[in-house]
Structure formats: structure tokens, C-alpha cells
């Protein structure tokens, strides 16, 4: 079993680093431990949070060779990316999206300007364009950005694109500064529970008002 393999390679080890790969939902943990001969060794645990394609993979960082994974992906399932013991680790396919933490106001607003060279497309909602353009942006947070922009976007002194940028930049600035207010909220009408790093607007959500450690406790309790 995978847990027994982790115990074999990582028991009594020290987690030296935990890194997110860009803005993707991929985490790489570096574990330093002693092998069977007592020599210092390093292993990496890759956590890929991708819905039904989620996986946890243990690999040797020197050769990028997979030792094992919770879910095996054979050549019959995917010719691009095989997750089997002895295979080379291949990162998930690039989505060619922009980093939301690096973009400036001019480039952001340009994304929402129609191009005269493009064929007319069915009208997309702003939240759909945000998700399509930026990595690491969920449909939920994209809807929140659009909602916040519309609260101040009715003024004649500001355009819809500028209002959207202000809302977008406000959230991204908080992320860059690691200024988080984690909450669990319940969506009105559906009862769906949602976890987010930032506070949602109370006019659209029924709050539980759970912050920080209490929020995490409730997440584990419900999970």
C-alpha cells in the first residue's frame, strides 16, 4: 500500500520545504530522511489537487523517478503522462494561462477589450473570462471579483474594466501580502459549504463567521 511505502521512505524524516508550483494546484514537499543504510537521502511528495484526477506521488528528486502514487495512470489511460513505479515524473499539462499575481492594470484591461482580428464569439460572462485567462483562479473567486466590481462600477467616473481591475487587484494584493482571512461560508439557497482564503460579501452568502484555526477545525470536522 502507498501509506506503507511512505512509511518506508519518509518515517522520521524532516519536511524541509513545501512549495506550490506556480499558481497551479500542485504542492511539492521535500523530505530529508535516512535510508536503510543510515545515509541521508531526500524524497519529494507531489500533491496534485485536480478533482477526479487528483493524486499523491512519491518520487526520487535526483532522477525524477516515480516510486509510487496513490492512483496509477497506465499508458492505456494516458500516453502523455504515465504515473507508475519506475516512470519519469511528468508535470500536468500547461494551461497557457497568465499569473494573476504578476499582471498590471494595462495588460489586465487589454484582456477585456475585443480584438478586431478575432472572429465574433458567443458572449462570455466576465467570470468565465477571468477563469480562462488566469491560472489558479477558481470560478467561485472569479464570481466574487465580478460581484465586488459591480458594487462600485456604476459610477460614471470609472469603466467596467477599471472596476473589475480594482476588485481583482484588491484580492491579488492580499494574496501577495499573505493577508488571509480564511472562512467557511454556506451558499444561500443551496446549503453548499465553501472554504476560501478571503471574506465573501455577506449580501450573497450566509456566514458561519469562522476564522483561522476555528475555520480549519470545522473543515476537518465536516470533511
PDB file of C-alpha atoms in Angstrom:
ATOM      1  CA  UNK A   1       0.000   0.000   0.000  1.00  0.00           C
ATOM      2  CA  UNK A   2       1.035   3.575  -0.644  1.00  0.00           C
ATOM      3  CA  UNK A   3       0.976   4.507   3.062  1.00  0.00           C
ATOM      4  CA  UNK A   4       3.409   1.679   3.826  1.00  0.00           C
ATOM      5  CA  UNK A   5       5.737   2.940   1.093  1.00  0.00           C
ATOM      6  CA  UNK A   6       5.612   6.435   2.602  1.00  0.00           C
ATOM      7  CA  UNK A   7       6.482   4.976   5.999  1.00  0.00           C
ATOM      8  CA  UNK A   8       9.417   3.104   4.493  1.00  0.00           C
ATOM      9  CA  UNK A   9      10.899   6.157   2.759  1.00  0.00           C
ATOM     10  CA  UNK A  10       9.763   9.057   4.945  1.00  0.00           C
ATOM     11  CA  UNK A  11       9.354   7.804   8.512  1.00  0.00           C
ATOM     12  CA  UNK A  12      11.261  10.002  10.992  1.00  0.00           C
ATOM     13  CA  UNK A  13      12.064  12.340   8.112  1.00  0.00           C
ATOM     14  CA  UNK A  14      12.073  16.130   8.217  1.00  0.00           C
ATOM     15  CA  UNK A  15       9.911  18.266   5.927  1.00  0.00           C
ATOM     16  CA  UNK A  16      12.403  20.852   4.642  1.00  0.00           C
ATOM     17  CA  UNK A  17      10.284  22.746   2.121  1.00  0.00           C
ATOM     18  CA  UNK A  18       6.676  22.964   0.979  1.00  0.00           C
ATOM     19  CA  UNK A  19       6.247  24.763  -2.339  1.00  0.00           C
ATOM     20  CA  UNK A  20       3.370  25.489  -4.651  1.00  0.00           C
ATOM     21  CA  UNK A  21       4.143  25.024  -8.331  1.00  0.00           C
ATOM     22  CA  UNK A  22       3.364  28.440  -9.794  1.00  0.00           C
ATOM     23  CA  UNK A  23      -0.324  29.159  -9.269  1.00  0.00           C
ATOM     24  CA  UNK A  24      -1.308  25.591 -10.056  1.00  0.00           C
ATOM     25  CA  UNK A  25      -2.988  23.277  -7.568  1.00  0.00           C
ATOM     26  CA  UNK A  26       0.211  21.289  -7.182  1.00  0.00           C
ATOM     27  CA  UNK A  27       2.299  21.106  -3.991  1.00  0.00           C
ATOM     28  CA  UNK A  28       5.836  19.706  -3.781  1.00  0.00           C
ATOM     29  CA  UNK A  29       7.170  18.691  -0.370  1.00  0.00           C
ATOM     30  CA  UNK A  30      10.841  17.893   0.180  1.00  0.00           C
ATOM     31  CA  UNK A  31      11.538  15.257   2.851  1.00  0.00           C
ATOM     32  CA  UNK A  32      15.025  14.629   4.266  1.00  0.00           C
ATOM     33  CA  UNK A  33      15.494  11.243   5.949  1.00  0.00           C
ATOM     34  CA  UNK A  34      17.932   8.366   6.487  1.00  0.00           C
ATOM     35  CA  UNK A  35      17.696   5.352   4.216  1.00  0.00           C
ATOM     36  CA  UNK A  36      18.153   1.688   5.186  1.00  0.00           C
ATOM     37  CA  UNK A  37      21.950   2.147   5.240  1.00  0.00           C
ATOM     38  CA  UNK A  38      21.740   5.177   7.519  1.00  0.00           C
ATOM     39  CA  UNK A  39      22.765   7.617   4.794  1.00  0.00           C
ATOM     40  CA  UNK A  40      20.973  10.928   4.347  1.00  0.00           C
ATOM     41  CA  UNK A  41      18.502  10.858   1.482  1.00  0.00           C
ATOM     42  CA  UNK A  42      15.833  13.122   0.021  1.00  0.00           C
ATOM     43  CA  UNK A  43      12.402  12.311  -1.352  1.00  0.00           C
ATOM     44  CA  UNK A  44       9.701  14.500  -2.835  1.00  0.00           C
ATOM     45  CA  UNK A  45       5.977  14.122  -2.301  1.00  0.00           C
ATOM     46  CA  UNK A  46       3.870  15.704  -5.043  1.00  0.00           C
ATOM     47  CA  UNK A  47       0.254  16.523  -4.191  1.00  0.00           C
ATOM     48  CA  UNK A  48      -1.888  17.258  -7.245  1.00  0.00           C
ATOM     49  CA  UNK A  49      -5.344  18.631  -6.396  1.00  0.00           C
ATOM     50  CA  UNK A  50      -7.265  18.280  -9.644  1.00  0.00           C
ATOM     51  CA  UNK A  51     -10.730  16.923  -8.960  1.00  0.00           C
ATOM     52  CA  UNK A  52     -11.114  13.347 -10.130  1.00  0.00           C
ATOM     53  CA  UNK A  53      -7.540  13.461 -11.464  1.00  0.00           C
ATOM     54  CA  UNK A  54      -6.064  14.256  -8.030  1.00  0.00           C
ATOM     55  CA  UNK A  55      -3.042  12.244  -6.982  1.00  0.00           C
ATOM     56  CA  UNK A  56      -0.227  11.946  -4.430  1.00  0.00           C
ATOM     57  CA  UNK A  57       3.104  10.837  -5.886  1.00  0.00           C
ATOM     58  CA  UNK A  58       6.349   9.858  -4.168  1.00  0.00           C
ATOM     59  CA  UNK A  59       9.475  10.311  -6.265  1.00  0.00           C
ATOM     60  CA  UNK A  60      13.257  10.371  -6.173  1.00  0.00           C
ATOM     61  CA  UNK A  61      14.235  14.001  -6.916  1.00  0.00           C
ATOM     62  CA  UNK A  62      17.697  13.111  -8.221  1.00  0.00           C
ATOM     63  CA  UNK A  63      16.292  11.174 -11.147  1.00  0.00           C
ATOM     64  CA  UNK A  64      12.667  12.416 -11.070  1.00  0.00           C
ATOM     65  CA  UNK A  65      11.691   8.736 -10.998  1.00  0.00           C
ATOM     66  CA  UNK A  66       8.304   7.834  -9.564  1.00  0.00           C
ATOM     67  CA  UNK A  67       8.479   5.404  -6.645  1.00  0.00           C
ATOM     68  CA  UNK A  68       4.697   5.107  -6.499  1.00  0.00           C
ATOM     69  CA  UNK A  69       1.464   7.033  -6.465  1.00  0.00           C
ATOM     70  CA  UNK A  70      -1.958   6.657  -4.894  1.00  0.00           C
ATOM     71  CA  UNK A  71      -3.537   6.395  -8.353  1.00  0.00           C
ATOM     72  CA  UNK A  72      -1.724   4.674 -11.200  1.00  0.00           C
ATOM     73  CA  UNK A  73      -2.053   6.081 -14.712  1.00  0.00           C
ATOM     74  CA  UNK A  74      -1.129   3.471 -17.305  1.00  0.00           C
ATOM     75  CA  UNK A  75      -0.251   4.056 -20.992  1.00  0.00           C
ATOM     76  CA  UNK A  76      -3.736   2.779 -21.834  1.00  0.00           C
ATOM     77  CA  UNK A  77      -5.201   5.691 -19.850  1.00  0.00           C
ATOM     78  CA  UNK A  78      -2.779   8.435 -20.922  1.00  0.00           C
ATOM     79  CA  UNK A  79       0.039   8.355 -23.449  1.00  0.00           C
ATOM     80  CA  UNK A  80       1.219  11.826 -22.368  1.00  0.00           C
ATOM     81  CA  UNK A  81       1.624  11.254 -18.657  1.00  0.00           C
ATOM     82  CA  UNK A  82       2.243   7.869 -17.033  1.00  0.00           C
ATOM     83  CA  UNK A  83       2.144   7.525 -13.251  1.00  0.00           C
ATOM     84  CA  UNK A  84       3.645   4.133 -12.483  1.00  0.00           C
ATOM     85  CA  UNK A  85       6.610   2.971 -10.351  1.00  0.00           C
ATOM     86  CA  UNK A  86       9.811   3.432 -12.355  1.00  0.00           C
ATOM     87  CA  UNK A  87       8.358   6.030 -14.737  1.00  0.00           C
ATOM     88  CA  UNK A  88       9.740   9.547 -15.114  1.00  0.00           C
ATOM     89  CA  UNK A  89       7.609  12.194 -13.446  1.00  0.00           C
ATOM     90  CA  UNK A  90       5.915  14.474 -15.951  1.00  0.00           C
ATOM     91  CA  UNK A  91       4.164  17.623 -14.739  1.00  0.00           C
ATOM     92  CA  UNK A  92       0.484  18.125 -15.598  1.00  0.00           C
ATOM     93  CA  UNK A  93      -0.076  19.773 -18.996  1.00  0.00           C
ATOM     94  CA  UNK A  94       0.480  23.533 -19.120  1.00  0.00           C
ATOM     95  CA  UNK A  95      -2.707  25.544 -19.498  1.00  0.00           C
ATOM     96  CA  UNK A  96      -1.000  28.616 -21.006  1.00  0.00           C
ATOM     97  CA  UNK A  97      -2.663  30.955 -18.544  1.00  0.00           C
ATOM     98  CA  UNK A  98      -1.265  34.125 -17.032  1.00  0.00           C
ATOM     99  CA  UNK A  99      -0.049  34.539 -13.467  1.00  0.00           C
ATOM    100  CA  UNK A 100      -2.648  36.729 -11.715  1.00  0.00           C
ATOM    101  CA  UNK A 101      -0.022  37.988  -9.245  1.00  0.00           C
ATOM    102  CA  UNK A 102       2.193  39.433 -11.992  1.00  0.00           C
ATOM    103  CA  UNK A 103      -0.203  41.215 -14.345  1.00  0.00           C
ATOM    104  CA  UNK A 104      -0.583  45.021 -14.302  1.00  0.00           C
ATOM    105  CA  UNK A 105      -3.605  47.235 -14.890  1.00  0.00           C
ATOM    106  CA  UNK A 106      -2.932  47.938 -18.578  1.00  0.00           C
ATOM    107  CA  UNK A 107      -2.423  44.289 -19.538  1.00  0.00           C
ATOM    108  CA  UNK A 108      -5.426  43.228 -17.468  1.00  0.00           C
ATOM    109  CA  UNK A 109      -7.828  45.679 -19.104  1.00  0.00           C
ATOM    110  CA  UNK A 110      -6.475  44.772 -22.540  1.00  0.00           C
ATOM    111  CA  UNK A 111      -7.713  41.217 -21.966  1.00  0.00           C
ATOM    112  CA  UNK A 112     -11.255  42.540 -21.842  1.00  0.00           C
ATOM    113  CA  UNK A 113     -11.032  44.603 -24.997  1.00  0.00           C
ATOM    114  CA  UNK A 114     -12.462  42.922 -28.111  1.00  0.00           C
ATOM    115  CA  UNK A 115      -9.938  42.346 -30.873  1.00  0.00           C
ATOM    116  CA  UNK A 116     -10.838  43.427 -34.413  1.00  0.00           C
ATOM    117  CA  UNK A 117      -8.879  40.474 -35.815  1.00  0.00           C
ATOM    118  CA  UNK A 118     -10.830  37.814 -33.911  1.00  0.00           C
ATOM    119  CA  UNK A 119     -13.956  36.098 -35.149  1.00  0.00           C
ATOM    120  CA  UNK A 120     -17.077  37.088 -33.194  1.00  0.00           C
ATOM    121  CA  UNK A 121     -17.557  34.708 -30.270  1.00  0.00           C
ATOM    122  CA  UNK A 122     -20.621  33.946 -28.161  1.00  0.00           C
ATOM    123  CA  UNK A 123     -20.684  36.448 -25.310  1.00  0.00           C
ATOM    124  CA  UNK A 124     -18.816  35.203 -22.248  1.00  0.00           C
ATOM    125  CA  UNK A 125     -19.523  36.257 -18.716  1.00  0.00           C
ATOM    126  CA  UNK A 126     -16.660  38.222 -17.059  1.00  0.00           C
ATOM    127  CA  UNK A 127     -16.089  35.441 -14.525  1.00  0.00           C
ATOM    128  CA  UNK A 128     -15.672  32.922 -17.341  1.00  0.00           C
ATOM    129  CA  UNK A 129     -13.047  35.127 -19.000  1.00  0.00           C
ATOM    130  CA  UNK A 130     -11.191  35.510 -15.707  1.00  0.00           C
ATOM    131  CA  UNK A 131     -11.021  31.747 -15.172  1.00  0.00           C
ATOM    132  CA  UNK A 132      -9.930  31.191 -18.779  1.00  0.00           C
ATOM    133  CA  UNK A 133      -7.206  33.864 -18.614  1.00  0.00           C
ATOM    134  CA  UNK A 134      -5.549  33.267 -15.219  1.00  0.00           C
ATOM    135  CA  UNK A 135      -4.055  30.223 -13.537  1.00  0.00           C
ATOM    136  CA  UNK A 136      -5.131  29.346 -10.025  1.00  0.00           C
ATOM    137  CA  UNK A 137      -8.389  31.292 -10.261  1.00  0.00           C
ATOM    138  CA  UNK A 138     -11.466  29.255  -9.353  1.00  0.00           C
ATOM    139  CA  UNK A 139     -14.950  30.001 -10.721  1.00  0.00           C
ATOM    140  CA  UNK A 140     -16.001  30.892  -7.186  1.00  0.00           C
ATOM    141  CA  UNK A 141     -13.375  33.598  -6.599  1.00  0.00           C
ATOM    142  CA  UNK A 142     -13.898  34.879 -10.164  1.00  0.00           C
ATOM    143  CA  UNK A 143     -17.597  35.395  -9.392  1.00  0.00           C
ATOM    144  CA  UNK A 144     -16.653  37.206  -6.194  1.00  0.00           C
ATOM    145  CA  UNK A 145     -14.322  39.539  -8.114  1.00  0.00           C
ATOM    146  CA  UNK A 146     -17.074  40.368 -10.602  1.00  0.00           C
ATOM    147  CA  UNK A 147     -19.595  40.917  -7.800  1.00  0.00           C
ATOM    148  CA  UNK A 148     -17.267  43.317  -5.974  1.00  0.00           C
ATOM    149  CA  UNK A 149     -16.540  45.217  -9.177  1.00  0.00           C
ATOM    150  CA  UNK A 150     -20.228  45.830  -9.777  1.00  0.00           C
ATOM    151  CA  UNK A 151     -20.673  47.402  -6.355  1.00  0.00           C
ATOM    152  CA  UNK A 152     -18.522  50.346  -7.451  1.00  0.00           C
ATOM    153  CA  UNK A 153     -18.793  50.033 -11.213  1.00  0.00           C
ATOM    154  CA  UNK A 154     -21.961  52.078 -11.618  1.00  0.00           C
ATOM    155  CA  UNK A 155     -20.145  55.395 -11.322  1.00  0.00           C
ATOM    156  CA  UNK A 156     -19.669  57.428 -14.486  1.00  0.00           C
ATOM    157  CA  UNK A 157     -16.088  58.167 -13.440  1.00  0.00           C
ATOM    158  CA  UNK A 158     -14.989  54.556 -13.761  1.00  0.00           C
ATOM    159  CA  UNK A 159     -15.413  51.984 -16.519  1.00  0.00           C
ATOM    160  CA  UNK A 160     -16.487  48.385 -16.015  1.00  0.00           C
ATOM    161  CA  UNK A 161     -12.976  47.177 -16.897  1.00  0.00           C
ATOM    162  CA  UNK A 162     -11.408  49.553 -14.375  1.00  0.00           C
ATOM    163  CA  UNK A 163     -13.853  48.473 -11.677  1.00  0.00           C
ATOM    164  CA  UNK A 164     -13.063  44.832 -12.444  1.00  0.00           C
ATOM    165  CA  UNK A 165      -9.333  45.551 -12.195  1.00  0.00           C
ATOM    166  CA  UNK A 166      -9.769  47.288  -8.840  1.00  0.00           C
ATOM    167  CA  UNK A 167     -11.638  44.312  -7.400  1.00  0.00           C
ATOM    168  CA  UNK A 168      -9.166  41.858  -8.927  1.00  0.00           C
ATOM    169  CA  UNK A 169      -6.118  43.797  -7.717  1.00  0.00           C
ATOM    170  CA  UNK A 170      -7.554  44.099  -4.215  1.00  0.00           C
ATOM    171  CA  UNK A 171      -7.736  40.339  -3.829  1.00  0.00           C
ATOM    172  CA  UNK A 172      -4.360  39.710  -5.501  1.00  0.00           C
ATOM    173  CA  UNK A 173      -2.672  42.311  -3.283  1.00  0.00           C
ATOM    174  CA  UNK A 174      -3.961  40.485  -0.220  1.00  0.00           C
ATOM    175  CA  UNK A 175      -2.544  37.221  -1.594  1.00  0.00           C
ATOM    176  CA  UNK A 176       0.864  38.783  -2.343  1.00  0.00           C
ATOM    177  CA  UNK A 177       0.987  40.159   1.201  1.00  0.00           C
ATOM    178  CA  UNK A 178      -0.199  36.838   2.670  1.00  0.00           C
ATOM    179  CA  UNK A 179      -3.045  38.725   4.290  1.00  0.00           C
ATOM    180  CA  UNK A 180      -5.635  35.973   4.563  1.00  0.00           C
ATOM    181  CA  UNK A 181      -8.984  35.785   6.333  1.00  0.00           C
ATOM    182  CA  UNK A 182      -9.960  32.124   5.837  1.00  0.00           C
ATOM    183  CA  UNK A 183     -13.659  31.441   6.155  1.00  0.00           C
ATOM    184  CA  UNK A 184     -16.205  28.712   5.617  1.00  0.00           C
ATOM    185  CA  UNK A 185     -19.464  30.032   4.218  1.00  0.00           C
ATOM    186  CA  UNK A 186     -22.762  28.475   3.288  1.00  0.00           C
ATOM    187  CA  UNK A 187     -24.245  29.377  -0.058  1.00  0.00           C
ATOM    188  CA  UNK A 188     -27.739  30.773   0.350  1.00  0.00           C
ATOM    189  CA  UNK A 189     -30.437  28.561  -1.143  1.00  0.00           C
ATOM    190  CA  UNK A 190     -28.259  25.502  -1.786  1.00  0.00           C
ATOM    191  CA  UNK A 191     -26.671  24.869   1.622  1.00  0.00           C
ATOM    192  CA  UNK A 192     -23.346  24.220  -0.101  1.00  0.00           C
ATOM    193  CA  UNK A 193     -20.324  24.761   2.164  1.00  0.00           C
ATOM    194  CA  UNK A 194     -17.356  26.596   0.655  1.00  0.00           C
ATOM    195  CA  UNK A 195     -13.858  27.295   2.008  1.00  0.00           C
ATOM    196  CA  UNK A 196     -11.988  30.395   0.861  1.00  0.00           C
ATOM    197  CA  UNK A 197      -8.900  32.380   1.889  1.00  0.00           C
ATOM    198  CA  UNK A 198     -10.792  35.677   1.897  1.00  0.00           C
ATOM    199  CA  UNK A 199     -14.069  37.009   3.266  1.00  0.00           C
ATOM    200  CA  UNK A 200     -17.025  36.891   0.887  1.00  0.00           C
ATOM    201  CA  UNK A 201     -19.577  39.644   0.555  1.00  0.00           C
ATOM    202  CA  UNK A 202     -22.328  38.998   3.130  1.00  0.00           C
ATOM    203  CA  UNK A 203     -25.110  40.014   0.735  1.00  0.00           C
ATOM    204  CA  UNK A 204     -24.612  36.830  -1.286  1.00  0.00           C
ATOM    205  CA  UNK A 205     -23.548  34.374   1.398  1.00  0.00           C
ATOM    206  CA  UNK A 206     -24.829  33.178   4.759  1.00  0.00           C
ATOM    207  CA  UNK A 207     -21.806  33.359   7.042  1.00  0.00           C
ATOM    208  CA  UNK A 208     -20.772  30.933   9.700  1.00  0.00           C
ATOM    209  CA  UNK A 209     -18.213  33.545  10.750  1.00  0.00           C
ATOM    210  CA  UNK A 210     -15.432  31.015  11.228  1.00  0.00           C
ATOM    211  CA  UNK A 211     -11.874  32.302  11.024  1.00  0.00           C
ATOM    212  CA  UNK A 212      -8.368  30.820  11.177  1.00  0.00           C
ATOM    213  CA  UNK A 213      -7.959  27.771  13.462  1.00  0.00           C
ATOM    214  CA  UNK A 214     -11.681  27.506  14.161  1.00  0.00           C
ATOM    215  CA  UNK A 215     -12.337  27.500  10.434  1.00  0.00           C
ATOM    216  CA  UNK A 216      -9.827  24.712   9.878  1.00  0.00           C
ATOM    217  CA  UNK A 217     -11.270  22.735  12.777  1.00  0.00           C
ATOM    218  CA  UNK A 218     -14.733  22.893  11.223  1.00  0.00           C
ATOM    219  CA  UNK A 219     -13.272  21.886   7.844  1.00  0.00           C
ATOM    220  CA  UNK A 220     -11.767  18.748   9.371  1.00  0.00           C
ATOM    221  CA  UNK A 221     -14.965  18.099  11.299  1.00  0.00           C
ATOM    222  CA  UNK A 222     -17.095  18.243   8.160  1.00  0.00           C
ATOM    223  CA  UNK A 223     -14.525  16.600   5.897  1.00  0.00           C
TER     224      UNK A 223
END
